[in-house]
Coordinates of C-alpha atoms and ligand atoms in Angstrom, one line a residue:
M2 CA -14.3 14.8 20.5
T3 CA -10.6 14.9 20.2
D4 CA -11.0 16.8 16.8
Q5 CA -12.8 19.6 18.6
T6 CA -10.0 19.7 21.4
T7 CA -7.7 19.9 18.2
I8 CA -9.3 22.9 16.8
N9 CA -9.8 24.9 20.2
E10 CA -6.1 24.4 20.8
A11 CA -5.0 25.7 17.3
S12 CA -7.4 28.6 17.5
A13 CA -6.2 29.3 21.4
T14 CA -2.3 30.1 20.0
P15 CA -3.1 32.0 16.8
L16 CA -0.5 31.5 14.3
S17 CA 1.7 34.4 13.0
N18 CA 1.4 33.0 9.5
S19 CA -0.1 29.9 7.8
R20 CA 2.6 26.8 8.3
K21 CA 3.2 24.6 5.5
V22 CA 3.8 20.8 5.6
Y23 CA 5.7 18.8 3.0
I24 CA 4.9 14.9 3.2
K25 CA 7.3 12.4 1.6
T26 CA 6.0 8.8 1.5
Y27 CA 7.8 5.9 0.9
G28 CA 6.8 2.4 0.7
C29 CA 3.4 0.6 0.5
Q30 CA -0.3 2.1 -0.6
M31 CA -0.9 1.9 3.3
N32 CA 1.9 4.6 3.9
V33 CA 0.0 6.6 1.0
Y34 CA -3.3 6.3 2.8
D35 CA -1.7 7.3 6.3
S36 CA -0.1 10.2 4.7
T37 CA -3.5 11.7 3.5
R38 CA -4.9 11.1 7.1
M39 CA -1.9 12.7 8.9
S40 CA -2.2 15.5 6.0
D41 CA -5.8 15.7 7.1
A42 CA -5.2 16.0 10.8
L43 CA -2.4 18.8 10.5
A44 CA -5.0 20.8 8.2
R45 CA -6.9 21.0 11.5
D46 CA -3.8 22.6 13.0
G47 CA -3.2 25.0 10.5
Y48 CA -0.9 23.3 8.2
E49 CA -1.3 23.6 4.4
P50 CA 0.1 21.0 2.0
T51 CA 3.2 21.8 -0.1
S52 CA 4.8 19.8 -2.9
D53 CA 8.0 21.6 -2.3
P54 CA 10.2 21.1 0.7
E55 CA 11.9 24.6 0.5
D56 CA 8.6 26.3 1.2
A57 CA 8.0 24.0 4.0
D58 CA 7.7 24.7 7.8
L59 CA 7.2 20.8 8.6
V60 CA 9.1 18.0 6.6
L61 CA 7.4 14.7 7.3
L62 CA 8.9 11.4 6.0
N63 CA 6.6 8.4 6.0
T64 CA 8.8 5.8 5.9
C65 CA 9.2 2.2 4.8
H66 CA 11.3 -0.5 6.4
I67 CA 10.5 -3.6 4.2
R68 CA 14.0 -3.9 2.8
E69 CA 17.5 -2.7 3.6
K70 CA 17.7 -0.1 0.7
A71 CA 14.1 1.3 1.7
A72 CA 15.6 2.3 5.2
D73 CA 19.1 3.6 3.7
K74 CA 17.1 6.2 1.5
V75 CA 15.3 7.6 4.4
Y76 CA 19.1 8.4 6.4
S77 CA 20.5 9.7 3.2
E78 CA 17.2 12.2 2.8
L79 CA 17.6 13.0 6.6
G80 CA 21.3 14.0 5.8
R81 CA 20.0 16.3 3.0
L82 CA 17.5 17.9 5.2
R83 CA 19.9 18.3 7.8
D84 CA 21.5 21.0 5.5
M85 CA 18.5 22.3 4.4
K86 CA 17.5 23.2 8.2
K87 CA 20.6 24.7 9.2
R88 CA 20.4 26.9 5.9
K89 CA 16.6 28.0 6.8
A90 CA 17.5 28.8 10.4
G91 CA 20.4 31.2 9.4
E92 CA 17.4 32.9 7.4
G93 CA 15.4 33.1 10.8
R94 CA 12.8 30.1 9.7
D95 CA 12.6 27.0 12.0
V96 CA 12.0 23.9 10.1
V97 CA 10.6 20.8 12.1
I98 CA 11.7 17.5 10.8
G99 CA 9.6 14.4 11.3
V100 CA 10.1 10.6 10.5
A101 CA 6.8 8.7 10.5
G102 CA 6.3 4.9 9.3
C103 CA 8.1 1.8 9.7
V104 CA 11.5 3.1 10.3
A105 CA 10.3 5.2 13.1
Q106 CA 8.6 2.1 14.6
A107 CA 11.9 0.1 13.8
E108 CA 14.3 2.4 14.8
G109 CA 12.8 4.5 17.5
E110 CA 15.6 6.5 19.4
E111 CA 18.1 5.6 17.1
I112 CA 17.1 7.8 14.6
L113 CA 17.3 11.0 17.1
R114 CA 20.9 9.6 17.7
R115 CA 21.9 9.3 14.1
S116 CA 20.0 12.3 12.6
P117 CA 20.5 15.2 14.9
A118 CA 18.1 17.2 12.8
V119 CA 15.1 15.0 13.6
D120 CA 12.6 16.7 16.1
V121 CA 10.0 13.9 16.0
V122 CA 9.6 10.1 15.6
I123 CA 6.3 8.8 15.6
G124 CA 5.4 5.2 14.5
P125 CA 2.2 4.1 12.7
Q126 CA 0.1 3.5 15.8
T127 CA 0.0 6.9 17.1
Y128 CA -0.6 9.3 14.3
H129 CA -3.5 10.8 16.0
R130 CA -0.7 12.1 18.5
L131 CA 1.1 13.8 15.9
P132 CA -0.3 17.1 16.3
E133 CA 0.6 17.4 19.9
A134 CA 4.2 15.9 19.2
L135 CA 4.6 18.7 16.7
R136 CA 3.4 21.3 19.4
K137 CA 6.3 20.1 22.2
A138 CA 8.8 19.9 19.1
R139 CA 8.0 23.7 18.4
Q140 CA 8.9 24.1 22.1
G141 CA 12.1 22.6 21.7
E142 CA 11.6 19.0 22.6
R143 CA 12.6 16.0 20.8
I144 CA 9.9 13.8 20.7
V145 CA 9.6 9.7 20.3
D146 CA 6.3 8.2 20.1
T147 CA 6.2 4.6 19.2
D148 CA 4.0 3.0 21.6
Y149 CA 1.3 0.4 20.4
A150 CA -1.6 3.1 21.5
I151 CA -4.3 1.0 23.0
E152 CA -6.8 3.8 21.9
D153 CA -7.8 3.3 17.9
K154 CA -5.8 5.9 15.8
F155 CA -8.8 6.0 13.3
E156 CA -11.5 6.9 15.9
H157 CA -9.2 9.8 16.6
L158 CA -7.9 11.0 13.2
P159 CA -10.3 13.7 11.6
A160 CA -12.2 12.6 8.7
A161 CA -11.3 14.7 5.4
E162 CA -13.3 17.4 4.1
P163 CA -15.0 16.5 1.0
T164 CA -13.2 19.0 -0.9
K165 CA -10.1 17.5 -0.1
I166 CA -11.4 14.1 -1.0
R167 CA -12.2 15.5 -4.5
A168 CA -9.2 17.0 -5.3
R169 CA -7.2 13.6 -4.5
G170 CA -9.1 12.1 -7.5
V171 CA -11.8 9.2 -8.2
T172 CA -10.0 6.3 -6.7
A173 CA -9.3 6.1 -3.1
F174 CA -7.5 3.8 -0.6
L175 CA -9.3 2.6 2.6
T176 CA -7.3 0.7 5.2
V177 CA -9.7 -2.0 6.8
Q178 CA -6.9 -4.1 8.6
E179 CA -3.3 -3.4 9.9
G180 CA -0.6 -5.7 11.1
C181 CA 0.1 -8.9 10.8
D182 CA 0.2 -12.3 12.8
K183 CA 1.4 -14.3 10.0
F184 CA 5.5 -14.1 10.8
C185 CA 7.1 -15.1 7.7
T186 CA 10.7 -15.3 8.5
F187 CA 11.8 -12.7 6.0
C188 CA 9.4 -10.0 7.1
V189 CA 9.3 -7.2 9.3
V190 CA 6.1 -6.1 9.2
P191 CA 4.6 -8.3 12.2
Y192 CA 7.5 -6.0 14.4
T193 CA 6.7 -2.8 12.6
R194 CA 3.1 -2.7 12.1
G195 CA 2.2 -5.0 15.3
S196 CA -0.2 -7.7 15.4
E197 CA -3.4 -8.2 13.3
V198 CA -6.3 -5.2 13.7
S199 CA -9.4 -5.1 11.9
R200 CA -11.3 -2.0 11.7
P201 CA -15.2 -2.4 12.6
V202 CA -17.8 -2.6 10.0
H203 CA -19.3 0.7 10.9
Q204 CA -16.2 2.8 10.7
I205 CA -15.3 1.3 7.0
V206 CA -18.8 1.7 5.5
A207 CA -19.2 5.5 6.9
E208 CA -15.7 6.1 5.5
A209 CA -17.0 4.7 2.0
E210 CA -19.8 6.5 2.0
Q211 CA -17.9 9.7 2.8
L212 CA -15.6 9.0 -0.1
V213 CA -18.4 8.2 -2.6
A214 CA -20.4 11.5 -1.4
A215 CA -17.1 13.6 -2.3
G216 CA -16.9 11.7 -6.0
V217 CA -14.8 8.6 -5.5
R218 CA -16.0 5.8 -7.7
E219 CA -13.3 3.0 -7.0
I220 CA -12.1 2.1 -3.4
T221 CA -9.4 0.1 -2.8
L222 CA -9.4 -1.9 0.6
L223 CA -6.0 -2.1 2.1
G224 CA -4.4 -4.2 4.6
Q225 CA -1.1 -5.8 5.1
N226 CA -2.9 -9.0 5.1
V227 CA -6.3 -7.5 3.9
N228 CA -7.9 -10.7 3.8
A229 CA -7.4 -11.8 7.3
W230 CA -10.0 -9.0 8.0
H231 CA -12.6 -10.0 10.2
G232 CA -15.7 -8.1 11.9
T233 CA -19.2 -8.6 13.2
G234 CA -22.1 -8.2 10.8
P235 CA -25.6 -6.5 11.8
K236 CA -27.1 -9.5 13.6
G237 CA -23.8 -10.1 15.4
E238 CA -22.5 -12.9 13.0
A239 CA -18.9 -13.2 12.2
W240 CA -18.0 -11.6 9.1
S241 CA -14.9 -12.1 6.6
L242 CA -13.3 -10.0 4.0
G243 CA -16.0 -11.6 1.5
D244 CA -19.0 -10.5 3.7
L245 CA -17.6 -7.0 3.9
L246 CA -17.1 -6.6 0.2
Y247 CA -20.7 -7.8 -0.2
R248 CA -21.9 -5.0 2.0
L249 CA -19.5 -2.5 0.1
A250 CA -21.2 -3.4 -3.0
D251 CA -24.5 -1.9 -2.0
V252 CA -23.0 1.3 -1.2
P253 CA -24.8 3.4 -3.8
G254 CA -22.5 5.4 -6.1
L255 CA -19.6 3.1 -5.5
A256 CA -19.0 1.6 -8.7
R257 CA -15.8 -0.6 -8.3
L258 CA -14.2 -2.4 -5.3
R259 CA -10.6 -3.8 -4.9
Y260 CA -8.6 -5.0 -2.1
T261 CA -4.8 -5.7 -1.4
T262 CA -2.6 -7.5 0.0
S263 CA -3.8 -10.9 0.5
H264 CA -2.3 -14.1 2.0
P265 CA -3.0 -17.6 0.2
R266 CA -4.0 -18.8 3.7
D267 CA -7.0 -16.5 4.1
M268 CA -8.7 -16.7 0.6
D269 CA -11.8 -18.7 2.0
D270 CA -14.9 -19.4 -0.1
R271 CA -16.9 -16.4 0.6
L272 CA -14.0 -14.2 -0.9
I273 CA -14.0 -16.6 -3.8
A274 CA -17.6 -16.4 -4.1
A275 CA -17.4 -12.7 -4.1
H276 CA -15.1 -12.5 -7.1
G277 CA -17.7 -14.5 -9.0
E278 CA -20.7 -12.7 -8.0
L279 CA -20.1 -9.2 -7.5
R280 CA -20.0 -7.0 -10.4
A281 CA -18.2 -4.4 -8.6
L282 CA -15.3 -6.3 -7.4
M283 CA -12.6 -6.0 -10.0
P284 CA -11.1 -8.9 -11.8
Y285 CA -7.5 -8.4 -10.4
L286 CA -5.9 -10.3 -7.4
H287 CA -2.8 -9.6 -5.8
L288 CA -1.9 -12.9 -4.2
P289 CA 2.0 -13.0 -3.4
V290 CA 3.4 -16.5 -3.3
Q291 CA 7.2 -15.4 -2.8
A292 CA 8.6 -18.7 -3.8
G293 CA 7.8 -22.0 -5.8
A294 CA 9.7 -24.5 -3.9
D295 CA 8.1 -26.3 -0.8
R296 CA 11.4 -26.5 1.2
V297 CA 11.8 -22.7 0.8
L298 CA 8.1 -22.0 1.3
K299 CA 8.2 -24.0 4.6
A300 CA 11.4 -22.1 5.7
M301 CA 9.8 -18.7 4.8
N302 CA 6.9 -20.0 7.3
R303 CA 4.4 -19.5 4.4
R304 CA 2.4 -22.3 5.6
H305 CA 1.2 -23.6 2.4
T306 CA 2.6 -25.5 -0.5
A307 CA 3.3 -24.5 -4.2
D308 CA 0.5 -26.9 -5.3
E309 CA -2.0 -25.5 -2.6
Y310 CA -1.3 -22.2 -4.1
L311 CA -1.7 -23.3 -7.7
R312 CA -5.2 -25.2 -6.8
L313 CA -6.3 -21.9 -5.0
I314 CA -5.7 -20.1 -8.3
E315 CA -7.4 -22.7 -10.3
R316 CA -10.7 -22.2 -7.8
I317 CA -10.4 -18.4 -8.1
R318 CA -10.1 -18.7 -12.0
E319 CA -13.1 -20.8 -11.8
A320 CA -15.0 -18.3 -10.1
R321 CA -13.9 -15.5 -12.0
P322 CA -12.2 -16.5 -15.5
D323 CA -10.9 -13.2 -16.5
I324 CA -9.4 -12.4 -13.4
A325 CA -5.6 -11.0 -13.6
M326 CA -3.2 -12.5 -11.0
A327 CA -0.3 -10.5 -9.6
G328 CA 2.3 -11.6 -7.3
D329 CA 5.5 -10.7 -5.4
F330 CA 8.5 -12.9 -5.4
I331 CA 11.8 -13.2 -3.3
V332 CA 14.8 -14.7 -4.7
G333 CA 17.9 -16.0 -2.8
F334 CA 16.1 -16.6 0.6
P335 CA 18.9 -18.3 2.6
G336 CA 19.7 -21.7 1.4
E337 CA 17.8 -21.6 -1.8
T338 CA 19.5 -23.8 -4.4
D339 CA 19.6 -23.4 -8.2
Q340 CA 17.0 -26.2 -8.5
E341 CA 14.5 -24.3 -6.2
F342 CA 14.9 -21.3 -7.9
E343 CA 14.0 -23.3 -11.1
D344 CA 10.7 -24.3 -9.1
T345 CA 9.9 -20.6 -8.8
M346 CA 10.3 -20.1 -12.6
R347 CA 8.1 -23.3 -13.2
L348 CA 5.4 -21.9 -10.8
V349 CA 5.2 -18.4 -12.5
E350 CA 5.2 -20.4 -16.1
E351 CA 2.3 -22.0 -14.7
V352 CA 0.5 -19.0 -13.3
R353 CA 0.9 -16.6 -15.8
Y354 CA 1.1 -13.6 -13.8
A355 CA -0.4 -10.0 -15.4
Q356 CA 1.9 -8.0 -12.8
A357 CA 4.3 -8.9 -10.5
Y358 CA 6.8 -7.4 -8.2
S359 CA 10.3 -9.3 -7.2
F360 CA 12.8 -8.4 -4.9
K361 CA 16.4 -10.0 -3.8
Y362 CA 16.0 -11.1 -0.4
S363 CA 17.2 -8.5 1.8
T364 CA 18.3 -9.4 5.7
R365 CA 16.1 -7.6 8.1
P366 CA 17.5 -7.4 11.7
G367 CA 15.2 -8.9 14.1
T368 CA 13.5 -11.4 11.8
P369 CA 14.3 -15.3 11.7
G370 CA 15.7 -15.0 8.2
A371 CA 18.5 -12.8 9.6
D372 CA 19.8 -15.8 11.8
L373 CA 19.8 -18.4 8.9
K374 CA 23.1 -19.9 7.7
D375 CA 23.9 -20.1 3.8
Q376 CA 22.9 -16.7 2.9
V377 CA 22.8 -16.4 -1.0
P378 CA 25.8 -14.4 -2.6
E379 CA 24.6 -11.1 -4.3
E380 CA 25.8 -12.2 -7.5
K381 CA 23.4 -14.9 -7.4
K382 CA 20.7 -13.3 -6.2
A383 CA 21.1 -10.4 -9.0
E384 CA 21.5 -13.5 -11.3
R385 CA 18.3 -15.0 -10.5
L386 CA 16.5 -11.8 -10.1
D387 CA 17.2 -10.9 -13.6
R388 CA 15.9 -14.3 -15.4
L389 CA 12.9 -14.2 -13.0
Q390 CA 12.1 -10.2 -14.1
A391 CA 12.6 -11.3 -17.6
L392 CA 10.1 -14.0 -17.3
L393 CA 7.5 -11.8 -15.3
L394 CA 8.0 -8.7 -17.8
K395 CA 7.2 -10.9 -20.6
Q396 CA 4.0 -12.2 -18.9
T397 CA 2.9 -8.8 -18.3
R398 CA 3.4 -7.9 -21.9
E399 CA 1.5 -11.1 -23.2
F400 CA -1.2 -10.1 -20.8
N401 CA -1.4 -6.5 -22.0
E402 CA -1.4 -7.9 -25.8
S403 CA -4.0 -10.1 -24.9
C404 CA -6.3 -7.3 -24.1
V405 CA -5.8 -5.7 -27.5
G406 CA -9.5 -5.4 -29.4
K407 CA -11.3 -6.1 -26.2
K408 CA -14.2 -3.9 -25.1
I409 CA -14.0 -2.5 -21.8
D410 CA -15.3 -0.3 -19.1
L411 CA -12.7 2.4 -18.5
L412 CA -12.8 4.7 -15.2
L413 CA -11.7 7.9 -16.2
E414 CA -9.0 9.1 -13.8
K415 CA -7.2 12.1 -14.7
P416 CA -5.7 14.1 -17.4
G417 CA -3.3 12.5 -19.8
R418 CA -0.1 14.0 -21.0
M419 CA -1.4 15.2 -24.5
P420 CA -4.4 17.7 -24.4
G421 CA -7.5 16.1 -25.0
Q422 CA -6.3 12.7 -23.5
I423 CA -7.5 11.2 -20.3
I424 CA -6.3 8.5 -18.5
G425 CA -8.2 5.8 -17.2
R426 CA -8.1 2.6 -15.5
S427 CA -9.0 -0.8 -16.6
P428 CA -10.8 -3.6 -14.7
W429 CA -7.2 -5.2 -14.7
L430 CA -5.5 -2.3 -13.1
Q431 CA -3.8 -1.2 -16.4
S432 CA -3.3 2.8 -17.0
V433 CA -5.3 3.3 -20.4
N434 CA -4.9 6.4 -22.7
V435 CA -8.2 7.5 -24.4
D436 CA -9.5 10.8 -26.1
A437 CA -12.1 12.2 -23.5
K438 CA -13.0 15.6 -22.1
A439 CA -11.6 16.6 -18.7
S440 CA -15.1 17.2 -17.6
Q441 CA -15.8 13.4 -18.0
I442 CA -13.3 12.4 -15.3
G443 CA -15.2 9.9 -12.7
E444 CA -17.3 8.5 -15.5
I445 CA -17.1 4.9 -16.6
I446 CA -17.2 4.7 -20.4
K447 CA -17.2 1.7 -22.9
V448 CA -13.7 2.1 -24.9
R449 CA -11.8 -0.7 -27.2
I450 CA -8.3 -1.4 -26.3
T451 CA -6.2 -0.1 -29.7
G452 CA -2.7 -0.8 -28.5
I453 CA -0.1 -1.2 -25.8
G454 CA 2.5 1.5 -25.0
T455 CA 5.9 0.8 -22.5
N456 CA 3.5 1.7 -19.3
S457 CA 0.0 1.9 -20.5
L458 CA -2.4 1.1 -23.0
F459 CA -4.3 2.9 -25.7
A460 CA -8.0 3.0 -26.4
E461 CA -10.7 4.4 -28.7
P462 CA -14.0 5.3 -27.0
L463 CA -16.9 3.6 -28.3
G464 CA -19.7 6.0 -27.9
A465 CA -22.6 5.8 -25.2
Ligands
5AD29 N1 13.7 -9.2 1.6 C1 13.0 -9.0 0.2 N2 11.9 -8.8 -0.1 C2 11.0 -8.7 1.1 N3 9.6 -8.6 0.9 C3 9.2 -8.6 2.2 N4 10.2 -8.6 3.1 C4 11.4 -8.7 2.5 C5 12.9 -9.1 2.6 N5 13.2 -9.1 3.8 C6 9.1 -8.5 -0.1 C7 7.9 -9.6 -0.3 C8 6.6 -8.9 0.0 C9 6.8 -7.5 -0.6 C10 5.8 -6.5 -0.1 O1 8.1 -7.1 -0.1 O2 7.8 -10.3 -1.5 O3 5.3 -9.5 -0.4
SF4_30 FE1 5.0 -9.9 6.1 FE2 4.1 -12.7 5.7 FE3 2.6 -10.8 6.9 FE4 3.0 -10.5 4.4 S1 2.1 -12.3 5.7 S2 3.0 -8.7 6.2 S3 4.9 -11.2 4.0 S4 5.0 -11.5 7.6

């Protein structure tokens, strides 16, 4: 196996001292997951993680390209790193700098041109080749690997050690699907992450079992278009995400399941049924709509109308009445009129979101949206975003207020800011502060919500 080769090679060239890697992760949860997988692969090559870039022999930026600002941040960080690398070289220490993630995929060679300090550029499809790229970089080569690898990177990335999983906590991400074939006209994902690929059932179940064996209680299945996941069941039958959730709900010790992010077009009956029937499936659904006017939805190539989205939510709420809805919105898509923006506001009023993420449209080179005339002026976008965010914030507050007085199951997750306090996670993905002992982390306890703060709720324990 490749893992073995990696170990042998590492021990064939003894290290004078252990190396440290600092990974900075930008963007979505899939990048967070990928960073842990890269960290695990690097551990096999003798790299210990550090939280201090000054202490690192390898600095790896796992980047995001979804909006213009996200990519700009990477280049300014690379500027700072160039100075650090120069200073360290003066002190006799060679620092290797790597760029991974979606900016790496989108910009490739361009990163080497713009940022002379960068040694390795590696795209999301080839993380299993990172150790090899780093060995070459240590010999002075500059590497760009942004292929869409034919081999499956997950088959080739080593599994994490149980102690490492345990140290990361009682909740974990698990990527089940990557890439996207939807081609929304504003979005770079189909270009940076490639076309839709689903991981096979056996791989997913094995990884879930490993996580649970190491103490994980809640798993969030990840995918750019997670509910487009498809696979094959034990009898050779076609499975959709709903079937996979039923299977994972049977993993002993796995208390909670979530998945993100979904496309309205892929919410099939089996998945909706899972929300009604599976106790382990938490009542929270992130279902982006982006806009509320049918003309804009069409121009975005979302392939559904506002009404179809609203009817879909009705059906989901019939199956699971207490489900908390979350959404994504883009304001100022090219050609969006004042009237069309009001349609978005009306849709939000109708849905009542518990949580939402909203953005000004950002032109992404290479996407069809970039070529559209009628770009909306920045001030207009800012004005619309202010109004939309005020409404969404109000809805989040109202949702949180509606929880006060409720008795809920709380998964105790990590120490709170005050001694004697633990932060837990509610079924609706809220952070909740409660008095509990550190030894209880990982338990699910009954609490009553007593109040709300700015970013979290407060609760009192209700005994066994
Ligand atoms: N401009 C602004 N927001 C965008 N998103 C994706 N692409 C763009 C863009 N070009 C938002 C969408 C998506 C979320 C992850 O980011 O709302 O759901
Ligand atoms: Fe981007 Fe649309 Fe695919 Fe989501 S569904 S990743 S917004 S192209």
